[in-house]
Amino acid sequence: AIATSAGGAPADLLTTFTVVVADTTAISASTTIEASNTTYDNKTVVITGGTITIRGAHTFDRLLVLGGAVVHAGGEKLEVTTTRGLYVACVASIDASGRGYGPGGTYPGATPPGFATAGSHIGYGGLNSGPYASTYGSVYQPMEAGGGGSRNGTGGGVVRISAGTLVNDGAIRANGSGGDDGAAGGSVWI
């Protein structure tokens, strides 16, 4: 770095430093954090790579997703709380895409999609032959998975984040995935 004094004289100094953060746990390879695993709870967790599957609700002091992806198991929800902050780097993601209802699946009590028709969620999916799949869920408190297409395609899953602060330079998503029929996106509630 180059510093300039009040009198205009430049000076440069090369130095190194180490940042020390108490209760920090690093994860660099694919890992599953089970609902009963409290190893990471109330700590600063730094994820640098791999696919990290989080099952059940967990509270971290801070969650820093610097690489890789944080996901949830199919048919479950990703519920993350941080007491201080959550950061998602530009090469990282929190991703529930394709983790919702499977082909022909939809919310309990809702009408499934007709032949070659896309899944629905808050809005209708594309129509080939009736009926449209029923719409369901809340735009104010989204907590439902997206519906699958009639023959293929899996709906998006569910992400619920409660954070003291959030900086997202990467992606937080719950897209429907695959299939000719199309599948509905799921829910992201921050």
PDB file of C-alpha atoms in Angstrom:
ATOM      1  CA  ALA A   1       0.000   0.000   0.000  1.00  0.00           C
ATOM      2  CA  ILE A   2       1.142   3.556  -0.578  1.00  0.00           C
ATOM      3  CA  ALA A   3       0.287   6.203   1.979  1.00  0.00           C
ATOM      4  CA  THR A   4       0.707   9.945   1.492  1.00  0.00           C
ATOM      5  CA  SER A   5       1.470  12.223   4.404  1.00  0.00           C
ATOM      6  CA  ALA A   6      -0.272  15.540   4.999  1.00  0.00           C
ATOM      7  CA  GLY A   7       2.846  17.207   3.518  1.00  0.00           C
ATOM      8  CA  GLY A   8       2.529  15.134   0.312  1.00  0.00           C
ATOM      9  CA  ALA A   9       5.439  12.724   0.902  1.00  0.00           C
ATOM     10  CA  PRO A  10       4.623   9.177  -0.306  1.00  0.00           C
ATOM     11  CA  ALA A  11       5.660   6.078   1.641  1.00  0.00           C
ATOM     12  CA  ASP A  12       5.029   2.430   0.933  1.00  0.00           C
ATOM     13  CA  LEU A  13       4.981  -0.576   3.221  1.00  0.00           C
ATOM     14  CA  LEU A  14       4.523  -4.253   2.484  1.00  0.00           C
ATOM     15  CA  THR A  15       3.100  -6.344   5.275  1.00  0.00           C
ATOM     16  CA  THR A  16       1.066  -9.478   5.875  1.00  0.00           C
ATOM     17  CA  PHE A  17      -1.592 -10.144   8.463  1.00  0.00           C
ATOM     18  CA  THR A  18      -3.734 -13.001   9.696  1.00  0.00           C
ATOM     19  CA  VAL A  19      -7.419 -12.684  10.451  1.00  0.00           C
ATOM     20  CA  VAL A  20      -8.464 -14.711  13.477  1.00  0.00           C
ATOM     21  CA  VAL A  21     -12.144 -15.491  13.948  1.00  0.00           C
ATOM     22  CA  ALA A  22     -13.238 -17.474  16.988  1.00  0.00           C
ATOM     23  CA  ASP A  23     -15.382 -20.585  16.523  1.00  0.00           C
ATOM     24  CA  THR A  24     -14.800 -20.830  12.756  1.00  0.00           C
ATOM     25  CA  THR A  25     -15.424 -24.099  10.961  1.00  0.00           C
ATOM     26  CA  ALA A  26     -14.372 -24.583   7.331  1.00  0.00           C
ATOM     27  CA  ILE A  27     -16.051 -26.998   4.912  1.00  0.00           C
ATOM     28  CA  SER A  28     -14.310 -27.679   1.603  1.00  0.00           C
ATOM     29  CA  ALA A  29     -15.882 -30.945   0.377  1.00  0.00           C
ATOM     30  CA  SER A  30     -19.405 -32.284  -0.095  1.00  0.00           C
ATOM     31  CA  THR A  31     -21.001 -32.765   3.316  1.00  0.00           C
ATOM     32  CA  THR A  32     -24.434 -33.394   4.807  1.00  0.00           C
ATOM     33  CA  ILE A  33     -25.330 -31.553   7.996  1.00  0.00           C
ATOM     34  CA  GLU A  34     -28.057 -33.713   9.521  1.00  0.00           C
ATOM     35  CA  ALA A  35     -30.864 -32.186  11.597  1.00  0.00           C
ATOM     36  CA  SER A  36     -29.397 -33.744  14.747  1.00  0.00           C
ATOM     37  CA  ASN A  37     -25.839 -32.518  14.040  1.00  0.00           C
ATOM     38  CA  THR A  38     -25.150 -29.428  16.159  1.00  0.00           C
ATOM     39  CA  THR A  39     -21.401 -29.283  15.365  1.00  0.00           C
ATOM     40  CA  TYR A  40     -21.825 -26.165  13.224  1.00  0.00           C
ATOM     41  CA  ASP A  41     -24.603 -24.448  15.174  1.00  0.00           C
ATOM     42  CA  ASN A  42     -23.831 -20.997  16.616  1.00  0.00           C
ATOM     43  CA  LYS A  43     -20.438 -20.895  14.861  1.00  0.00           C
ATOM     44  CA  THR A  44     -19.024 -19.074  11.885  1.00  0.00           C
ATOM     45  CA  VAL A  45     -19.117 -21.595   9.031  1.00  0.00           C
ATOM     46  CA  VAL A  46     -17.011 -20.978   5.929  1.00  0.00           C
ATOM     47  CA  ILE A  47     -17.908 -23.079   2.871  1.00  0.00           C
ATOM     48  CA  THR A  48     -15.249 -23.093   0.159  1.00  0.00           C
ATOM     49  CA  GLY A  49     -16.422 -25.912  -2.109  1.00  0.00           C
ATOM     50  CA  GLY A  50     -18.545 -28.995  -2.614  1.00  0.00           C
ATOM     51  CA  THR A  51     -22.271 -29.470  -2.206  1.00  0.00           C
ATOM     52  CA  ILE A  52     -23.400 -28.931   1.362  1.00  0.00           C
ATOM     53  CA  THR A  53     -26.778 -30.513   2.125  1.00  0.00           C
ATOM     54  CA  ILE A  54     -28.448 -29.016   5.188  1.00  0.00           C
ATOM     55  CA  ARG A  55     -31.247 -31.075   6.757  1.00  0.00           C
ATOM     56  CA  GLY A  56     -33.500 -29.518   9.361  1.00  0.00           C
ATOM     57  CA  ALA A  57     -33.337 -25.995  10.755  1.00  0.00           C
ATOM     58  CA  HIS A  58     -29.907 -24.716  11.811  1.00  0.00           C
ATOM     59  CA  THR A  59     -28.703 -21.446  13.340  1.00  0.00           C
ATOM     60  CA  PHE A  60     -25.182 -20.258  12.552  1.00  0.00           C
ATOM     61  CA  ASP A  61     -23.380 -17.219  13.929  1.00  0.00           C
ATOM     62  CA  ARG A  62     -22.270 -16.400  10.389  1.00  0.00           C
ATOM     63  CA  LEU A  63     -22.474 -18.424   7.172  1.00  0.00           C
ATOM     64  CA  LEU A  64     -19.955 -17.558   4.458  1.00  0.00           C
ATOM     65  CA  VAL A  65     -20.555 -19.433   1.206  1.00  0.00           C
ATOM     66  CA  LEU A  66     -17.375 -18.690  -0.752  1.00  0.00           C
ATOM     67  CA  GLY A  67     -17.647 -21.615  -3.194  1.00  0.00           C
ATOM     68  CA  GLY A  68     -19.839 -24.598  -3.937  1.00  0.00           C
ATOM     69  CA  ALA A  69     -23.554 -24.829  -3.212  1.00  0.00           C
ATOM     70  CA  VAL A  70     -25.796 -25.133  -0.173  1.00  0.00           C
ATOM     71  CA  VAL A  71     -28.845 -27.316  -0.876  1.00  0.00           C
ATOM     72  CA  HIS A  72     -31.543 -29.326   0.885  1.00  0.00           C
ATOM     73  CA  ALA A  73     -32.619 -32.927   0.460  1.00  0.00           C
ATOM     74  CA  GLY A  74     -35.545 -33.486  -1.928  1.00  0.00           C
ATOM     75  CA  GLY A  75     -38.912 -33.183  -0.200  1.00  0.00           C
ATOM     76  CA  GLU A  76     -37.447 -31.088   2.619  1.00  0.00           C
ATOM     77  CA  LYS A  77     -36.906 -27.357   3.178  1.00  0.00           C
ATOM     78  CA  LEU A  78     -33.693 -25.404   3.602  1.00  0.00           C
ATOM     79  CA  GLU A  79     -34.094 -23.312   6.749  1.00  0.00           C
ATOM     80  CA  VAL A  80     -31.041 -21.246   7.681  1.00  0.00           C
ATOM     81  CA  THR A  81     -30.799 -18.623  10.410  1.00  0.00           C
ATOM     82  CA  THR A  82     -27.717 -16.540  11.105  1.00  0.00           C
ATOM     83  CA  THR A  83     -27.392 -14.384  14.194  1.00  0.00           C
ATOM     84  CA  ARG A  84     -24.945 -12.008  12.513  1.00  0.00           C
ATOM     85  CA  GLY A  85     -24.677 -12.474   8.769  1.00  0.00           C
ATOM     86  CA  LEU A  86     -24.864 -14.519   5.592  1.00  0.00           C
ATOM     87  CA  TYR A  87     -22.590 -13.972   2.596  1.00  0.00           C
ATOM     88  CA  VAL A  88     -22.839 -15.754  -0.786  1.00  0.00           C
ATOM     89  CA  ALA A  89     -19.844 -15.156  -3.070  1.00  0.00           C
ATOM     90  CA  CYS A  90     -20.123 -14.694  -6.837  1.00  0.00           C
ATOM     91  CA  VAL A  91     -19.045 -18.305  -7.534  1.00  0.00           C
ATOM     92  CA  ALA A  92     -21.365 -19.810  -4.902  1.00  0.00           C
ATOM     93  CA  SER A  93     -25.064 -20.459  -4.427  1.00  0.00           C
ATOM     94  CA  ILE A  94     -27.863 -21.449  -2.122  1.00  0.00           C
ATOM     95  CA  ASP A  95     -29.836 -23.596  -4.514  1.00  0.00           C
ATOM     96  CA  ALA A  96     -33.107 -25.487  -4.128  1.00  0.00           C
ATOM     97  CA  SER A  97     -33.627 -25.930  -7.889  1.00  0.00           C
ATOM     98  CA  GLY A  98     -35.252 -29.243  -8.826  1.00  0.00           C
ATOM     99  CA  ARG A  99     -35.885 -30.223  -5.186  1.00  0.00           C
ATOM    100  CA  GLY A 100     -39.654 -29.757  -5.108  1.00  0.00           C
ATOM    101  CA  TYR A 101     -42.505 -31.964  -6.325  1.00  0.00           C
ATOM    102  CA  GLY A 102     -41.569 -34.584  -8.905  1.00  0.00           C
ATOM    103  CA  PRO A 103     -43.284 -35.251 -12.250  1.00  0.00           C
ATOM    104  CA  GLY A 104     -47.066 -35.049 -11.900  1.00  0.00           C
ATOM    105  CA  GLY A 105     -46.676 -34.013  -8.252  1.00  0.00           C
ATOM    106  CA  THR A 106     -48.262 -30.972  -6.687  1.00  0.00           C
ATOM    107  CA  TYR A 107     -49.332 -29.499  -3.361  1.00  0.00           C
ATOM    108  CA  PRO A 108     -51.703 -31.740  -1.319  1.00  0.00           C
ATOM    109  CA  GLY A 109     -55.284 -31.219  -2.471  1.00  0.00           C
ATOM    110  CA  ALA A 110     -54.282 -29.273  -5.588  1.00  0.00           C
ATOM    111  CA  THR A 111     -55.235 -30.386  -9.100  1.00  0.00           C
ATOM    112  CA  PRO A 112     -52.269 -32.003 -10.908  1.00  0.00           C
ATOM    113  CA  PRO A 113     -51.362 -30.851 -14.426  1.00  0.00           C
ATOM    114  CA  GLY A 114     -53.038 -32.367 -17.489  1.00  0.00           C
ATOM    115  CA  PHE A 115     -51.111 -34.264 -20.186  1.00  0.00           C
ATOM    116  CA  ALA A 116     -47.873 -32.499 -21.258  1.00  0.00           C
ATOM    117  CA  THR A 117     -48.773 -29.499 -19.096  1.00  0.00           C
ATOM    118  CA  ALA A 118     -46.324 -27.667 -16.848  1.00  0.00           C
ATOM    119  CA  GLY A 119     -46.464 -27.585 -13.072  1.00  0.00           C
ATOM    120  CA  SER A 120     -47.880 -24.621 -11.175  1.00  0.00           C
ATOM    121  CA  HIS A 121     -47.172 -22.819  -7.921  1.00  0.00           C
ATOM    122  CA  ILE A 122     -48.080 -19.151  -7.354  1.00  0.00           C
ATOM    123  CA  GLY A 123     -49.038 -18.899 -11.034  1.00  0.00           C
ATOM    124  CA  TYR A 124     -50.139 -21.299 -13.752  1.00  0.00           C
ATOM    125  CA  GLY A 125     -47.621 -23.285 -15.803  1.00  0.00           C
ATOM    126  CA  GLY A 126     -47.890 -23.750 -19.567  1.00  0.00           C
ATOM    127  CA  LEU A 127     -50.917 -25.627 -20.927  1.00  0.00           C
ATOM    128  CA  ASN A 128     -50.891 -28.388 -23.551  1.00  0.00           C
ATOM    129  CA  SER A 129     -54.099 -30.170 -22.619  1.00  0.00           C
ATOM    130  CA  GLY A 130     -56.217 -29.372 -19.586  1.00  0.00           C
ATOM    131  CA  PRO A 131     -56.486 -29.011 -16.824  1.00  0.00           C
ATOM    132  CA  TYR A 132     -54.014 -26.443 -15.602  1.00  0.00           C
ATOM    133  CA  ALA A 133     -52.443 -27.487 -12.337  1.00  0.00           C
ATOM    134  CA  SER A 134     -53.976 -25.588  -9.403  1.00  0.00           C
ATOM    135  CA  THR A 135     -52.141 -22.575  -8.047  1.00  0.00           C
ATOM    136  CA  TYR A 136     -51.251 -22.463  -4.352  1.00  0.00           C
ATOM    137  CA  GLY A 137     -49.008 -20.665  -1.902  1.00  0.00           C
ATOM    138  CA  SER A 138     -48.382 -17.135  -0.710  1.00  0.00           C
ATOM    139  CA  VAL A 139     -46.366 -14.351  -2.313  1.00  0.00           C
ATOM    140  CA  TYR A 140     -45.985 -12.803   1.169  1.00  0.00           C
ATOM    141  CA  GLN A 141     -44.790 -15.889   3.063  1.00  0.00           C
ATOM    142  CA  PRO A 142     -43.678 -18.406   0.419  1.00  0.00           C
ATOM    143  CA  MET A 143     -43.025 -21.832   1.950  1.00  0.00           C
ATOM    144  CA  GLU A 144     -44.219 -24.321  -0.677  1.00  0.00           C
ATOM    145  CA  ALA A 145     -42.331 -26.319  -3.269  1.00  0.00           C
ATOM    146  CA  GLY A 146     -43.062 -25.902  -6.976  1.00  0.00           C
ATOM    147  CA  GLY A 147     -45.178 -28.447  -8.852  1.00  0.00           C
ATOM    148  CA  GLY A 148     -43.659 -30.892 -11.324  1.00  0.00           C
ATOM    149  CA  GLY A 149     -44.602 -31.113 -14.988  1.00  0.00           C
ATOM    150  CA  SER A 150     -47.145 -33.784 -15.892  1.00  0.00           C
ATOM    151  CA  ARG A 151     -44.615 -36.238 -17.384  1.00  0.00           C
ATOM    152  CA  ASN A 152     -41.217 -34.889 -16.398  1.00  0.00           C
ATOM    153  CA  GLY A 153     -39.526 -31.965 -14.705  1.00  0.00           C
ATOM    154  CA  THR A 154     -39.189 -31.399 -10.967  1.00  0.00           C
ATOM    155  CA  GLY A 155     -40.396 -28.272  -9.207  1.00  0.00           C
ATOM    156  CA  GLY A 156     -38.165 -25.946  -7.227  1.00  0.00           C
ATOM    157  CA  GLY A 157     -37.687 -26.543  -3.517  1.00  0.00           C
ATOM    158  CA  VAL A 158     -38.017 -24.223  -0.524  1.00  0.00           C
ATOM    159  CA  VAL A 159     -35.433 -21.804   0.931  1.00  0.00           C
ATOM    160  CA  ARG A 160     -36.116 -19.854   4.136  1.00  0.00           C
ATOM    161  CA  ILE A 161     -33.385 -17.490   5.312  1.00  0.00           C
ATOM    162  CA  SER A 162     -33.405 -15.324   8.407  1.00  0.00           C
ATOM    163  CA  ALA A 163     -30.165 -13.347   8.687  1.00  0.00           C
ATOM    164  CA  GLY A 164     -28.901 -10.372  10.666  1.00  0.00           C
ATOM    165  CA  THR A 165     -27.372  -9.145   7.387  1.00  0.00           C
ATOM    166  CA  LEU A 166     -27.270 -10.673   3.916  1.00  0.00           C
ATOM    167  CA  VAL A 167     -24.867  -9.964   1.064  1.00  0.00           C
ATOM    168  CA  ASN A 168     -25.612 -12.005  -2.051  1.00  0.00           C
ATOM    169  CA  ASP A 169     -23.048 -11.716  -4.824  1.00  0.00           C
ATOM    170  CA  GLY A 170     -23.884 -15.232  -6.068  1.00  0.00           C
ATOM    171  CA  ALA A 171     -27.294 -16.880  -6.448  1.00  0.00           C
ATOM    172  CA  ILE A 172     -30.155 -17.830  -4.144  1.00  0.00           C
ATOM    173  CA  ARG A 173     -32.708 -19.753  -6.192  1.00  0.00           C
ATOM    174  CA  ALA A 174     -35.409 -22.420  -6.304  1.00  0.00           C
ATOM    175  CA  ASN A 175     -36.028 -22.970 -10.023  1.00  0.00           C
ATOM    176  CA  GLY A 176     -38.009 -25.782 -11.568  1.00  0.00           C
ATOM    177  CA  SER A 177     -35.729 -28.116 -13.513  1.00  0.00           C
ATOM    178  CA  GLY A 178     -35.649 -30.252 -16.620  1.00  0.00           C
ATOM    179  CA  GLY A 179     -38.327 -31.809 -18.702  1.00  0.00           C
ATOM    180  CA  ASP A 180     -40.296 -30.905 -21.791  1.00  0.00           C
ATOM    181  CA  ASP A 181     -43.432 -30.109 -19.810  1.00  0.00           C
ATOM    182  CA  GLY A 182     -41.773 -27.602 -17.499  1.00  0.00           C
ATOM    183  CA  ALA A 183     -41.897 -27.416 -13.744  1.00  0.00           C
ATOM    184  CA  ALA A 184     -42.742 -24.549 -11.422  1.00  0.00           C
ATOM    185  CA  GLY A 185     -40.244 -22.607  -9.365  1.00  0.00           C
ATOM    186  CA  GLY A 186     -40.335 -23.091  -5.617  1.00  0.00           C
ATOM    187  CA  SER A 187     -40.073 -20.575  -2.774  1.00  0.00           C
ATOM    188  CA  VAL A 188     -37.347 -18.256  -1.538  1.00  0.00           C
ATOM    189  CA  TRP A 189     -38.259 -16.264   1.569  1.00  0.00           C
ATOM    190  CA  ILE A 190     -35.604 -13.969   3.019  1.00  0.00           C
TER     191      ILE A 190
END
